[in-house]
Structures are given as structure tokens and as C-alpha cells.
Coordinates of C-alpha atoms and ligand atoms in Angstrom, one line a residue:
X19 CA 84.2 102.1 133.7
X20 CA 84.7 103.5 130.2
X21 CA 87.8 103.8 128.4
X22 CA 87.2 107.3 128.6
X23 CA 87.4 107.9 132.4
X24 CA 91.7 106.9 131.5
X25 CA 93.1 110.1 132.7
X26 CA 96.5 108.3 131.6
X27 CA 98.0 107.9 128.4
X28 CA 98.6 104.9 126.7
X29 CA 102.5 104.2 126.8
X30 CA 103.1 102.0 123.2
X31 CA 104.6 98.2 124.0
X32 CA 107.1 98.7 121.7
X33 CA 108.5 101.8 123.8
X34 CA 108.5 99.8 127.0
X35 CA 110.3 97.3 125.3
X36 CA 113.0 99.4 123.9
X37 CA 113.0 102.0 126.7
X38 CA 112.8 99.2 129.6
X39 CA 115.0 101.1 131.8
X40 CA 113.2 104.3 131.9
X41 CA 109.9 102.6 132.8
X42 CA 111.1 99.7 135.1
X43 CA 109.3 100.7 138.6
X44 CA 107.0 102.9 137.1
X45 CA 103.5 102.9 136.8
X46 CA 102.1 102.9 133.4
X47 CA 99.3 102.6 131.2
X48 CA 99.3 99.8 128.1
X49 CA 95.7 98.9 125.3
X50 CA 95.9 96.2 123.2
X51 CA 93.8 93.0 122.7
X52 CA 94.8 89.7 124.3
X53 CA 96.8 87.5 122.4
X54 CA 97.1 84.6 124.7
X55 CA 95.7 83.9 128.3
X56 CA 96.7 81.2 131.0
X57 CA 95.7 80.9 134.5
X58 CA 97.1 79.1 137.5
X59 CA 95.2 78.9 141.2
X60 CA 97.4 82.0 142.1
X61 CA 98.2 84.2 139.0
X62 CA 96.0 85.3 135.6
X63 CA 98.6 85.6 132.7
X64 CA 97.6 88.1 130.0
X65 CA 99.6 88.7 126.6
X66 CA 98.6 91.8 125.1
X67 CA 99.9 93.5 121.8
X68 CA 99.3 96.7 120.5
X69 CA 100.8 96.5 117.4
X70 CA 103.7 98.5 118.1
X71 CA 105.7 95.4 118.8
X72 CA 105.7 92.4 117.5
X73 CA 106.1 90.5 120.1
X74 CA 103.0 90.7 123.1
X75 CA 103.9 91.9 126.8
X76 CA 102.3 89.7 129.4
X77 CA 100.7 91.0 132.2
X78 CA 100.0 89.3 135.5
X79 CA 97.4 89.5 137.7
X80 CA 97.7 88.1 141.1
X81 CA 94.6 87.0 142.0
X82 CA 94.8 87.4 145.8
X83 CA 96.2 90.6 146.3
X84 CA 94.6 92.4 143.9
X85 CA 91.0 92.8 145.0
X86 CA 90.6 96.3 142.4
X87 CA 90.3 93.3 139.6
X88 CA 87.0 91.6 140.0
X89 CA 85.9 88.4 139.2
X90 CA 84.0 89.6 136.3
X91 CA 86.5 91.7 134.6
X92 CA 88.9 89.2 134.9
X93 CA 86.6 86.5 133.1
X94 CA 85.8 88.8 130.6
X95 CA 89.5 89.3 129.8
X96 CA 90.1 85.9 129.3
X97 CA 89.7 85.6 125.5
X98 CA 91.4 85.6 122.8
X99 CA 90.8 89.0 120.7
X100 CA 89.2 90.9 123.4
X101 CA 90.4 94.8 123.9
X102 CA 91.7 95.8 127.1
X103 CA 93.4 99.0 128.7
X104 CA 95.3 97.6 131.9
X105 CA 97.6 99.9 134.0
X106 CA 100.1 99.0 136.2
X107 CA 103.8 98.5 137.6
X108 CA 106.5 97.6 134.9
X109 CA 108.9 95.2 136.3
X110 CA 111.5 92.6 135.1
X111 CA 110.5 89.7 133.3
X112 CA 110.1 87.0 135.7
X113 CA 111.4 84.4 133.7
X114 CA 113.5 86.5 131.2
X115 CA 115.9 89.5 132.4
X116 CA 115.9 91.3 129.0
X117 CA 112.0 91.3 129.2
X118 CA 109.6 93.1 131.5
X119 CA 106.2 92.6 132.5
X120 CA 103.3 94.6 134.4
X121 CA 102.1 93.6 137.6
X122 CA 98.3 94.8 136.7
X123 CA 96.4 96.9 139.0
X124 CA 93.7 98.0 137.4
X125 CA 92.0 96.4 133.9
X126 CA 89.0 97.8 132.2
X127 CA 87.5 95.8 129.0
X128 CA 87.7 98.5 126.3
X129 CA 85.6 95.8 123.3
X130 CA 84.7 92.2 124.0
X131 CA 85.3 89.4 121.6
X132 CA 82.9 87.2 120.5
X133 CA 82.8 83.6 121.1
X134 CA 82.9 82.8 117.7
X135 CA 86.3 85.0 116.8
X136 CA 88.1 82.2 114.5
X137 CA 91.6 83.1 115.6
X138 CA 91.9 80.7 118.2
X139 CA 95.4 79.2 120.1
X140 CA 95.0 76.1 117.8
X141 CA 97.4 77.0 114.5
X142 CA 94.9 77.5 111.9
X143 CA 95.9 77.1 108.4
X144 CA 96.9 79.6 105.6
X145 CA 93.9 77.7 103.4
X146 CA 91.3 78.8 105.9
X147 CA 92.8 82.6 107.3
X148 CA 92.4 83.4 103.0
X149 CA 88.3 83.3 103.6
X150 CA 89.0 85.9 106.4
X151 CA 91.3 88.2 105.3
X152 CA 89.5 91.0 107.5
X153 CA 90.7 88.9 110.6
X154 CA 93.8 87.2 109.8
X155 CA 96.2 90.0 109.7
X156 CA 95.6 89.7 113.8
X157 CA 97.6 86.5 113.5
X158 CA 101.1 86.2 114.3
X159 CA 101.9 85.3 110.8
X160 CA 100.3 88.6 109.3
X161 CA 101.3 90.9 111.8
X162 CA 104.8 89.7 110.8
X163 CA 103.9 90.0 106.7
X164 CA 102.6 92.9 107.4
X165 CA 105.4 93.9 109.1
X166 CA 108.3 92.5 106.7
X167 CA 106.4 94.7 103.9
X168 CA 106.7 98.0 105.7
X169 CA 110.2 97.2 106.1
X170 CA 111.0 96.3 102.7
X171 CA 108.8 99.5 101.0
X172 CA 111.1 101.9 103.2
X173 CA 114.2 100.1 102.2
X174 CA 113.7 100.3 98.1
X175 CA 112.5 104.0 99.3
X176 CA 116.1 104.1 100.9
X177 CA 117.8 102.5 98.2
X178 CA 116.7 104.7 95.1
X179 CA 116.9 107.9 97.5
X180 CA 119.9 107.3 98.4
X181 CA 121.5 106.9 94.5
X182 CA 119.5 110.3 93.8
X183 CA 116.6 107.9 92.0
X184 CA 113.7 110.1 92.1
X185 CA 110.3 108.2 92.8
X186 CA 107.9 109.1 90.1
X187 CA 103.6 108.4 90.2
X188 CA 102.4 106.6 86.8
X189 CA 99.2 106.5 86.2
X190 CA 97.1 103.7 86.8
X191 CA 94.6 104.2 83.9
X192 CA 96.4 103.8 80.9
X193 CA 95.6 103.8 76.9
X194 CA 97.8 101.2 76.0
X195 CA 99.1 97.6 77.0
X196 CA 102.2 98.5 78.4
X197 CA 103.4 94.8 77.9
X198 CA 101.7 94.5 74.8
X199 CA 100.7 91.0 76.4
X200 CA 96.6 91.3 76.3
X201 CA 96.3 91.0 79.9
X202 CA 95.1 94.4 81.1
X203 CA 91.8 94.4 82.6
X204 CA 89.4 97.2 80.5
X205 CA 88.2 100.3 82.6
X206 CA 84.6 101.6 82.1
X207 CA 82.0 103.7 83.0
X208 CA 79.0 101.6 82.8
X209 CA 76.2 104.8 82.3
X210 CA 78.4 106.6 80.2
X211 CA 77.6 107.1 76.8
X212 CA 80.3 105.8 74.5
X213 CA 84.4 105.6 76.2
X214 CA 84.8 108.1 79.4
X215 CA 88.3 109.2 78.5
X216 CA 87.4 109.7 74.8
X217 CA 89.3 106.1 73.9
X218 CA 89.8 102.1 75.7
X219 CA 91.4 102.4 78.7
X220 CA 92.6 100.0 80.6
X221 CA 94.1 99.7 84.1
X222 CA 98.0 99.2 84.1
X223 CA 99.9 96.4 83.6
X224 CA 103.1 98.1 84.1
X225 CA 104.8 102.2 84.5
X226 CA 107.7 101.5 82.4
X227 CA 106.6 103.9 79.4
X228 CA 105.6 106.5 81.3
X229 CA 109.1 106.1 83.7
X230 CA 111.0 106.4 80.7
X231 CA 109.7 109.7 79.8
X232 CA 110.4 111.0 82.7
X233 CA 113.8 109.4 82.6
X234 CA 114.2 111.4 79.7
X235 CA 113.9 114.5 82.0
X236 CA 115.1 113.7 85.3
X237 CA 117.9 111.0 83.9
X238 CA 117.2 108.3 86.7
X239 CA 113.9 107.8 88.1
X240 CA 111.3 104.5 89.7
X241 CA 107.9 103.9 90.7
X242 CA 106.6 101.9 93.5
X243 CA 103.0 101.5 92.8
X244 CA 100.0 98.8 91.9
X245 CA 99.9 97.1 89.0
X246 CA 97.0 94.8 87.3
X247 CA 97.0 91.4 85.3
X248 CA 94.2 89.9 84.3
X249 CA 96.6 86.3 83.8
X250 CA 93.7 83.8 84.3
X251 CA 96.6 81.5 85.5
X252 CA 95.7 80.3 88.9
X253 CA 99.1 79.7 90.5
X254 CA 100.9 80.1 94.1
X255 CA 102.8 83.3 92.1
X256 CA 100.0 85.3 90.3
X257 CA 98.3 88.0 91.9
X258 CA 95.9 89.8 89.6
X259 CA 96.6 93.3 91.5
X260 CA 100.1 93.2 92.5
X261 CA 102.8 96.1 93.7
X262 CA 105.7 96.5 90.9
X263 CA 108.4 98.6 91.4
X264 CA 110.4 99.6 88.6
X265 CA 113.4 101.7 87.9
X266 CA 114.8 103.4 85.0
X267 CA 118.1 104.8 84.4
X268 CA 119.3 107.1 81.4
X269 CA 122.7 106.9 79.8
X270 CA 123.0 102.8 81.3
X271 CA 123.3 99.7 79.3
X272 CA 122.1 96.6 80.3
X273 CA 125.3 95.7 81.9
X274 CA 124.8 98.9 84.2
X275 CA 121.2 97.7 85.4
X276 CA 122.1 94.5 86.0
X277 CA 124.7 96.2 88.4
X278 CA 121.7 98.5 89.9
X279 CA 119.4 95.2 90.7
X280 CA 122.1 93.4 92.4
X281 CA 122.9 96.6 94.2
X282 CA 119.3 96.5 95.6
X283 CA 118.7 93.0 96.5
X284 CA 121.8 93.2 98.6
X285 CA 120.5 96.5 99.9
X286 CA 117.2 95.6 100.7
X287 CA 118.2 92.4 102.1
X288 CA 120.5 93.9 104.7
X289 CA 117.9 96.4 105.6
X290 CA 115.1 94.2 106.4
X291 CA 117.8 91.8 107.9
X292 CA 118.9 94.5 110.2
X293 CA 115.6 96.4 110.8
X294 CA 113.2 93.0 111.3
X295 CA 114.8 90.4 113.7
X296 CA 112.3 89.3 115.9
X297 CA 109.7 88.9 112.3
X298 CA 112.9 87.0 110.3
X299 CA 113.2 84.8 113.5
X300 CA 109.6 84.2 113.2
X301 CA 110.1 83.1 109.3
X302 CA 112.9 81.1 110.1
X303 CA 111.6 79.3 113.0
X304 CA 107.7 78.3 111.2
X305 CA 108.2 79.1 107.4
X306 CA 111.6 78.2 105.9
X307 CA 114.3 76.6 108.1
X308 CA 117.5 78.5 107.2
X309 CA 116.1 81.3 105.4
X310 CA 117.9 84.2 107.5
X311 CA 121.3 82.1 106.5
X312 CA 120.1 82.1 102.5
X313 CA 119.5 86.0 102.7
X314 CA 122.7 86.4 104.1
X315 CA 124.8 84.7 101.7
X316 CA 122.7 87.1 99.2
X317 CA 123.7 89.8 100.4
X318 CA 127.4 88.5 100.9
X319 CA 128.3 87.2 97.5
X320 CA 128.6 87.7 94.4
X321 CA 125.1 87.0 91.7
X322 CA 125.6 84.2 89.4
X323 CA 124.9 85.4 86.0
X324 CA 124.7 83.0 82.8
X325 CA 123.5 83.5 79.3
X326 CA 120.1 82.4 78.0
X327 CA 122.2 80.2 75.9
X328 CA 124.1 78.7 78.8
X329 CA 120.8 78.1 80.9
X330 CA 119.6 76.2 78.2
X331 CA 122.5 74.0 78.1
X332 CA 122.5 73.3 81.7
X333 CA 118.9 72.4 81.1
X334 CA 119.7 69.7 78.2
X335 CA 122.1 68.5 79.9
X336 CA 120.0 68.5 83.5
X337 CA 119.0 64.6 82.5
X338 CA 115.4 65.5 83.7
X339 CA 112.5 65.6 81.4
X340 CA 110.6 68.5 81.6
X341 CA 106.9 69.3 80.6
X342 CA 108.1 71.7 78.2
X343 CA 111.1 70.4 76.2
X344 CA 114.0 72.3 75.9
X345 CA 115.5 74.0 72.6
X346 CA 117.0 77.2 71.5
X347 CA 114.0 79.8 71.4
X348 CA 112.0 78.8 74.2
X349 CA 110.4 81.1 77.0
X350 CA 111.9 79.6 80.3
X351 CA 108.9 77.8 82.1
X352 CA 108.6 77.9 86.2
X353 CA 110.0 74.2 86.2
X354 CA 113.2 75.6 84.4
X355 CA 113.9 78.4 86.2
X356 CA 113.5 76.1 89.4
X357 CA 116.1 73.6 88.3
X358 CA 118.2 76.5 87.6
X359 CA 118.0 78.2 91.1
X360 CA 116.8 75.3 93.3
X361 CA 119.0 72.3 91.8
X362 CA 121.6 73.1 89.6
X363 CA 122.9 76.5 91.1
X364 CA 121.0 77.0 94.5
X365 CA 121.6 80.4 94.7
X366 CA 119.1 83.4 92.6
X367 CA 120.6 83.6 88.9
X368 CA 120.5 86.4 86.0
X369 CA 120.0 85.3 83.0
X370 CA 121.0 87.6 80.3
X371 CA 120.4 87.7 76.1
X372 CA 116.8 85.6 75.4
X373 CA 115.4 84.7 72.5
X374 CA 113.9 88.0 70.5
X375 CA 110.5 86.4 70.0
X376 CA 109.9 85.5 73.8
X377 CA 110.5 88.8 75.4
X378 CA 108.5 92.4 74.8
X379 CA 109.2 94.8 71.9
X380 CA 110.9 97.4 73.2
X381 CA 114.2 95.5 74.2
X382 CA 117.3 96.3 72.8
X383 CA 118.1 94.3 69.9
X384 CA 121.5 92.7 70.2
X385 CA 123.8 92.4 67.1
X386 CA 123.4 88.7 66.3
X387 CA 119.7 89.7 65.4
X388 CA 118.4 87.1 67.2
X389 CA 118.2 88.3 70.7
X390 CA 117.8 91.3 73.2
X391 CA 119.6 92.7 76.2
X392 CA 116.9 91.8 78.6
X393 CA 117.7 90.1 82.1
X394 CA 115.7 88.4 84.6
X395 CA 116.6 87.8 88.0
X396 CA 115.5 83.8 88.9
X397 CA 115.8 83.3 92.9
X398 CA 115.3 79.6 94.8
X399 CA 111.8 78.8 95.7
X400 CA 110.1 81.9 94.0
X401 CA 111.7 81.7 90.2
X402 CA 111.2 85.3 88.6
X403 CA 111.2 88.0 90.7
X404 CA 112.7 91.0 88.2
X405 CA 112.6 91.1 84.6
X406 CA 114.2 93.9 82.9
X407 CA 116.1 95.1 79.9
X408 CA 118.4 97.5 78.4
X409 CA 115.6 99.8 76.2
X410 CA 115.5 99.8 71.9
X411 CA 116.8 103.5 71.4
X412 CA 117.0 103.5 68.1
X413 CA 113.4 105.0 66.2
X414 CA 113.5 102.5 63.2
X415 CA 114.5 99.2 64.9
X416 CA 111.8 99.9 67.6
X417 CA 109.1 100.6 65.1
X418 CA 110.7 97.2 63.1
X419 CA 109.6 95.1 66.2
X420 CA 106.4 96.4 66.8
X421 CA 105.8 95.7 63.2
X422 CA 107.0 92.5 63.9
X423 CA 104.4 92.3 66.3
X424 CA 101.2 93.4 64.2
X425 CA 101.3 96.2 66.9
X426 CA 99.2 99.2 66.3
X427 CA 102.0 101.7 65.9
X428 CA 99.5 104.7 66.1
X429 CA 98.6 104.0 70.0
X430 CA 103.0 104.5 70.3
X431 CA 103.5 108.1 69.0
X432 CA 104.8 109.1 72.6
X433 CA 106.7 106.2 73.4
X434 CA 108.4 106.9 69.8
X435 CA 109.1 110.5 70.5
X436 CA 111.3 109.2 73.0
X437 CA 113.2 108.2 70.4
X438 CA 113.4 111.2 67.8
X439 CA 114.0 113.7 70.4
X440 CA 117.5 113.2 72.1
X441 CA 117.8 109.9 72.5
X442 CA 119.6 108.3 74.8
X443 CA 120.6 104.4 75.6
X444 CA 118.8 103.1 79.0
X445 CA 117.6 100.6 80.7
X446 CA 115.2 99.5 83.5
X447 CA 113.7 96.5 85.1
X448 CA 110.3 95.5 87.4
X449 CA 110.4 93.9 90.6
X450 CA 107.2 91.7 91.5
X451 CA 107.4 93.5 95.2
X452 CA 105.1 90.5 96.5
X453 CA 107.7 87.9 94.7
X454 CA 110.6 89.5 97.0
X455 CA 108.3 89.1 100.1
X456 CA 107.9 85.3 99.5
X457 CA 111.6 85.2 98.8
X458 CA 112.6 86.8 102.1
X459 CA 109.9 85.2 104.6
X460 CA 109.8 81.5 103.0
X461 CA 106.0 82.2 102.4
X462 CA 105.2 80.0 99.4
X463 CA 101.4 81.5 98.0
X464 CA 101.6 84.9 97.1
X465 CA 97.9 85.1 98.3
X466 CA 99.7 84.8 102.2
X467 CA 101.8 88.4 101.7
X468 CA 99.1 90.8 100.6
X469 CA 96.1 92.0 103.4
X470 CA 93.5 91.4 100.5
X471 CA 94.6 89.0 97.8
X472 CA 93.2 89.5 94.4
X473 CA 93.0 86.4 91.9
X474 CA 91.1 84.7 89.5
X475 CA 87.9 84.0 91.2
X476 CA 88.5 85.9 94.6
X477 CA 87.1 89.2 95.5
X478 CA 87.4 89.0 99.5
Ligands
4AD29 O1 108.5 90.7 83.8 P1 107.5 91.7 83.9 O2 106.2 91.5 83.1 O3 108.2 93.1 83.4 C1 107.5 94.3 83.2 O4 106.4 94.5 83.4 C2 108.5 95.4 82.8 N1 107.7 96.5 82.2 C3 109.3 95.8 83.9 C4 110.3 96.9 83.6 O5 111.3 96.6 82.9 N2 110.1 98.1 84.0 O6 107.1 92.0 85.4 C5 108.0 92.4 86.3 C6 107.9 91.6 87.6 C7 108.1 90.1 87.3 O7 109.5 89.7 87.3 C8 107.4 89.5 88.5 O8 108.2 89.5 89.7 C9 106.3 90.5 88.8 O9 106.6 91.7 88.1 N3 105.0 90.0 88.2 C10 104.0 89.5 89.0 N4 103.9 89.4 90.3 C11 102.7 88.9 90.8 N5 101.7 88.6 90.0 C12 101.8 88.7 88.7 N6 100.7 88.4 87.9 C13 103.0 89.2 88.1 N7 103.4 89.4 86.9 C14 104.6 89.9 87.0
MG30 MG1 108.9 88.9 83.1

């Protein structure tokens, strides 16, 4: 029988799940592919997701009685990864009362699976699901990553809508190095004669100068889109195509950002808290033992926040010794920021006021002439997972630093405009969307939170 001889229609597992009541006693219809199978002499146990729920529903089939299953069908069934439409009676769980089940009555085989499917009952590892990236997100880790990420795109959607942010598109091929940083990967048009759009474009590392223009119009505005690195740094934390999203407020100083970040954390937090339990359980239970209680005490207290100054105190006085020594001046490494977060404070940390000379040129200059407003947020585990700043307003200053930086001034006539034309103090910041999904599912390799990972060396 074909899948298209189904007169009924597919009821999703999620809505029986939710819905139990109105479908207890009933006969309905359910497709998925089989998750797990079991037999005893008596009973076949089928668990079948459609990917409406997380969680499969398991449907028996009593061997006896039910002589419209054959033999056949039955073995056919019996894999992992096949797709099957089964219809039949909803009824309580038999071991679970908050659960149902379906007494089958009819199955049909709507795809087999081959014997060679690699997602097999035995827990494969993380190293060998990355060379299969087109079958993995079947596993129960992925389904719940992929999952956790839905969840957390609405809720920043949520956040910014509802503080009248107003989500903005930047473009993804850009003229200029947004981080000044030389890690933009070049864009080209191999048969063309000479450059496509007239001039070097590159692929964007960052929307920040094109969200403050429009800040400049609409006053408070973010993205939520791709961004592209070409770091040839080949760590757990590195994605060369990554998801950034990044806010910008008019009329705020840094102190007002920092106040919009922790805003969000504790926002998002909450929401994917409240809106994922049976994914975060998941997390908890096979990914980072007490991680639901860490993002709870997130979103419960207050953010430490310390000066760069202070953090490299704490450092020289830490008693460790550290690959990169510590004085005055210094970029924070990863092994800093994890004493900071993981050792000495165990909770995430701001840091506020670095060094000029290790941050980009369009920070606000502070006063003592040696630093700029810029924050980032450090959290256990991950280490940065927001950098921002409060924004050089002032024309001459800015055009100062980029001297400073033997930057080409001419490819910045826009980003200066900003800055003759009405302008106004503000700030922003970035948050590395994958760095907040390792943070709130204990998944240590940022490679494990996106469907096709994109690093040095890996095209899969
Ligand atoms: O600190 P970054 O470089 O800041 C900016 O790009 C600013 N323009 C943001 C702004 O103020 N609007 O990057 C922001 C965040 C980092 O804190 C980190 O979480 C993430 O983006 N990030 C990466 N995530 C994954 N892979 C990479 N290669 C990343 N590089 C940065
Ligand atoms: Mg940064």
C-alpha cells in the first residue's frame, strides 16, 4: 500500500502530546521514522518522532491480535531510520500516566532505511557525526541543538521587539573590513573581467557600520544575520561562517549598553529556560551536569562587572603562570578570560575600559587617553561571547585612530559622515549567536551547534 492510499491525515506527535485528552480513545493517524525498536514474544515496541516533539511516541503492536500487521511489514519496521505512517488507538501510557501511546492497527512503510544508516542505538561520538553532518541532525543531540537555536533566534527576536529595536538586513558583501582585522574572506567573480562591483569586496565580518547608519535614522536598531572570518585559528570556538547579532542604540553610553546586554542574557535565558524543558533536561542530563541551575542563577543575579585594570590584577595576583604573561596593555587571551569566569569569579564577567591598542578603532576614547569604553561579556566554559563598545562620535578623534592605524581613511567617508552630520553618542555590541548556544547547552565545539560547520579545512 502507498502512502497515498491514507485517506487520513497525519495528526503531529507534538499535538497528541499536548492535546492528550482530546485524542485519548481516538483513532488517529501518526508518520515519523523509527527512533528505537524492541520486541518481546508478545508485543513489537516502536518509537517514532516526527519532529514535532522532541521526545518520540511509542507504538505497540501486539503481535497476536493484530493479524492486519504482517510479518513482513513488521520486519521491515524494525530499523532504526526507517519511515513509517502507522494509525491507530491513542491510549495512556502503559507505564507513565502523563504519557500516551497507540495501540497500532495498521502500519504501512512509507521509505526504508538502509542497513548501513550510521545512526545506530550505540552512542556514537560528536568526532564521527561531524563527517555526516547530512545525517546527524536525526540524532537526539541535534534534534535538541537544533531545537535550542530556534528557541533562542525567537527570543533575541522577542527581546529587541519588545524594547521597539527594529531588526535591520546588512549586507553580506561589503567594501570594507568592518573590523579592520584582515580576516574577511575576498569575493569574486572568477570570469569577470577586472572587480564585479567596480572595487574589492569582501564578505562581512561584521554589520556594525551599516547598523549605525541606520541608528542614525531609526535611533535603536540590530541585525541577526551571518557573518564570515577567515581566522585560520583552528579552535573549539571559531567558526569561519558564524551568526552575529548585533544591536545599536543612539543617544546611549557605554554604561547604557552594558545595561541592554545584561537585559538580554537574562531575557533570553528565561525564554529558552521556559520555552525548551524537555531539550535543557536533555543538556543537563548528557552535556553539563548542572547547567539548568548555572542559567538560572544568570538570570537571577546580578552581572559581575570589573575593569580591565582590575582583571589584570586578579590575574597577577592568580599565582598561576600563564602562556601569555600578564602586564598592563595586553589583549586578554582564552586562558585569562577562563581563570576569570571559571576560577576566580565562576560566574560570566564584563569587563569594561581595555587598553586603546588591543581593541578596534572606532571605540570611544576614554579621557585618560589610554583606553576605550568597550566591554566584553566573558561567561564560564565559553570565555567571550559579546564584545561591544560605546562608539567614537567625535569626527577628528575617530579619524586620529584610524590614522593611528595606517587605515585607509578614503574607504571610511560614510562611516565619517556619521559623524559630521548630527552626531550623536552610541553604542552597540555583537553576540557570537553560536557562543550563547554552547553556553546554554554545555556543548563544548562550536562545530556541534551549527547543521553545517564551516572551519578551516572543512567544507561538509
Ligand atoms: O568581538 P567581535 O569581533 O565584535 C564585533 O564584530 C563588533 N563589530 C560587534 C559590535 O559591536 N557590533 O565579535 C562579536 C562576537 C564575539 O564576542 C564572539 O562571540 C563572536 O562574535 N565571534 C565569533 N564566533 C564564532 N566564530 C568566530 N570566528 C567568531 N568571531 C567572533
Ligand atoms: Mg571581540
Amino acid at each position: 500500500m502507498s502512502y497515498n492510499n491514507f485517506y487520513m491525515v497525519d495528526v503531529k506527535i507534538q499535538d497528541l502530546k499536548t492535546k492528550k485528552n482530546d485524542y485519548i480513545g481516538k483513532t488517529v493517524q501518526v508518520s515519523g521514522w523509527v527512533k528505537n525498536c524492541r520486541e518481546s514474544k508478545t508485543t513489537t515496541f516502536l518509537e517514532i518522532n516526527d519532529g514535532s516533539s522532541f521526545k518520540p511516541v511509542q507504538i505497540v503492536i501486539e503481535k497476536e491480535t493484530n493479524a492486519k500487521i504482517n510479518e513482513e511489514t513488521l520486519s521491515r519496521a524494525m530499523h532504526l531510520g526507517v519511515a513509517v505512517t502507522v494509525s491507530g488507538v491513542v491510549v495512556t501510557a502503559f507505564n507513565n500516566p502523563n504519557n500516551i501511546e497507540i495501540n497500532a492497527e495498521v502500519i504501512n512503510i512509507v521509505g526504508d532505511c538502509a542497513a548501513d544508516y550510521p545512526i545506530q542505538k550505540k552512542k556514537t561520538s560528536l568526532e564521527f557525526l561531524r563527517t555526516i553532518p547530512h545525517l546527524r541532525v536525526r540524532t537526539n543531540t541535534f534534534m535538541a541543538v537544533m531545537r535550542v537555536r530556534n528557541a533562542l533566534s525567537m527570543a533575541i527576536h522577542n527581546f529587541f521587539q519588545k524594547r521597539g529595536y527594529f531588526y535591520i538586513h546588512t549586507p553580506l558583501i561589503t567594501g570594507g573590513d568592518a573590523e579592520g582585522a584582515g580576516e574577511s574572506f575576498q569575493v569574486v567573480a572568477p570570469d569577470f573581467k577586472g572587480h564585479f562591483f567596480g572595487a574589492p569586496a569582501s564578505l562581512t565580518v561584521s554589520g556594525q557600520l551599516e547598523a549605525e547608519e541606520a541608528a542614525m535614522a531609526l535611533g535603536r536598531v540590530y541585525t541577526f544575520g551571518p557573518t564570515f572570518r577567515a581566522e585560520n585559528s583552528n579552535t573549539t570556538r571559531h567558526a569561519a561562517e558564524f551568526w552575529m547579532v548585533e544591536a545599536e542604540a543612539a543617544f546611549t553610553n557605554i554604561d547604557g549598553i552594558i545595561d541592554v546586554v545584561r537585559d538580554m542574557i537574562k531575557f533570553i535565558i528565561r525564554d529558552v529556560l521556559a520555552t525548551c524543558p524537555d531539550e535543557m533536561a536533555f543538556f543537563e542530563n548528557f552535556y553539563e551536569k548542572g547547567l539548568i541551575n548555572k542559567l538560572q542563577q544568570v538570570a537571577d543575579n546580578d552581572f559581575v562587572r570589573i575593569d580591565y585594570i582590575e582583571a589584570i590584577e586578579i590575574l597577577q595576583k592568580s599565582g598561576k603562570t600563564f602562556n601569555y604573561p600578564v602586564t598592563w596593555g595586553v589583549d586578554l587571551q582564552t586562558e585569562h578570560e577562563r581563570y576569570l569566569t571559571d576560577e576566580y569569579f565562576k560566574s560570566p564577567v564584563f569587563v569594561v575600559n581595555y587598553p586603546r591598542d588591543v581593541k578596534a578603532f572606532y571605540m570611544k576614547q576614554n579621557e585618560d587617553g589610554k583606553t576605550v569604553a568597550a566591554t566584553d561579556l566573558l561567561v564560564p566554559g565559553v570565555g567571550e561571547i559579546i564584545g561591544g563598545s560605546e562608539r567614537e562620535a567625535d569626527y577628528d578623534k575617530l579619524v586620529a585612530a584610524m590614522q593611528a592605524r595606517n587605515m585607509n581613511i578614503d574607504n571610511y567617508h560614510s562611516y565619517l559622515d556619521l559623524r559630521k552630520f548630527g552626531t550623536v553618542p552610541h553604542s552597540g555590541y555583537g553576540l557570537g549567536f553560536e557562543r550563547m548556544l554552547m553556553y546554554m547547552t554545555g556543548i563544548t565545539n562550536i562545530r556541534d551547534t551549527q547543521l553545517h560547520p564551516r572551519a578551516v579545512g572543512e567544507l561538509r
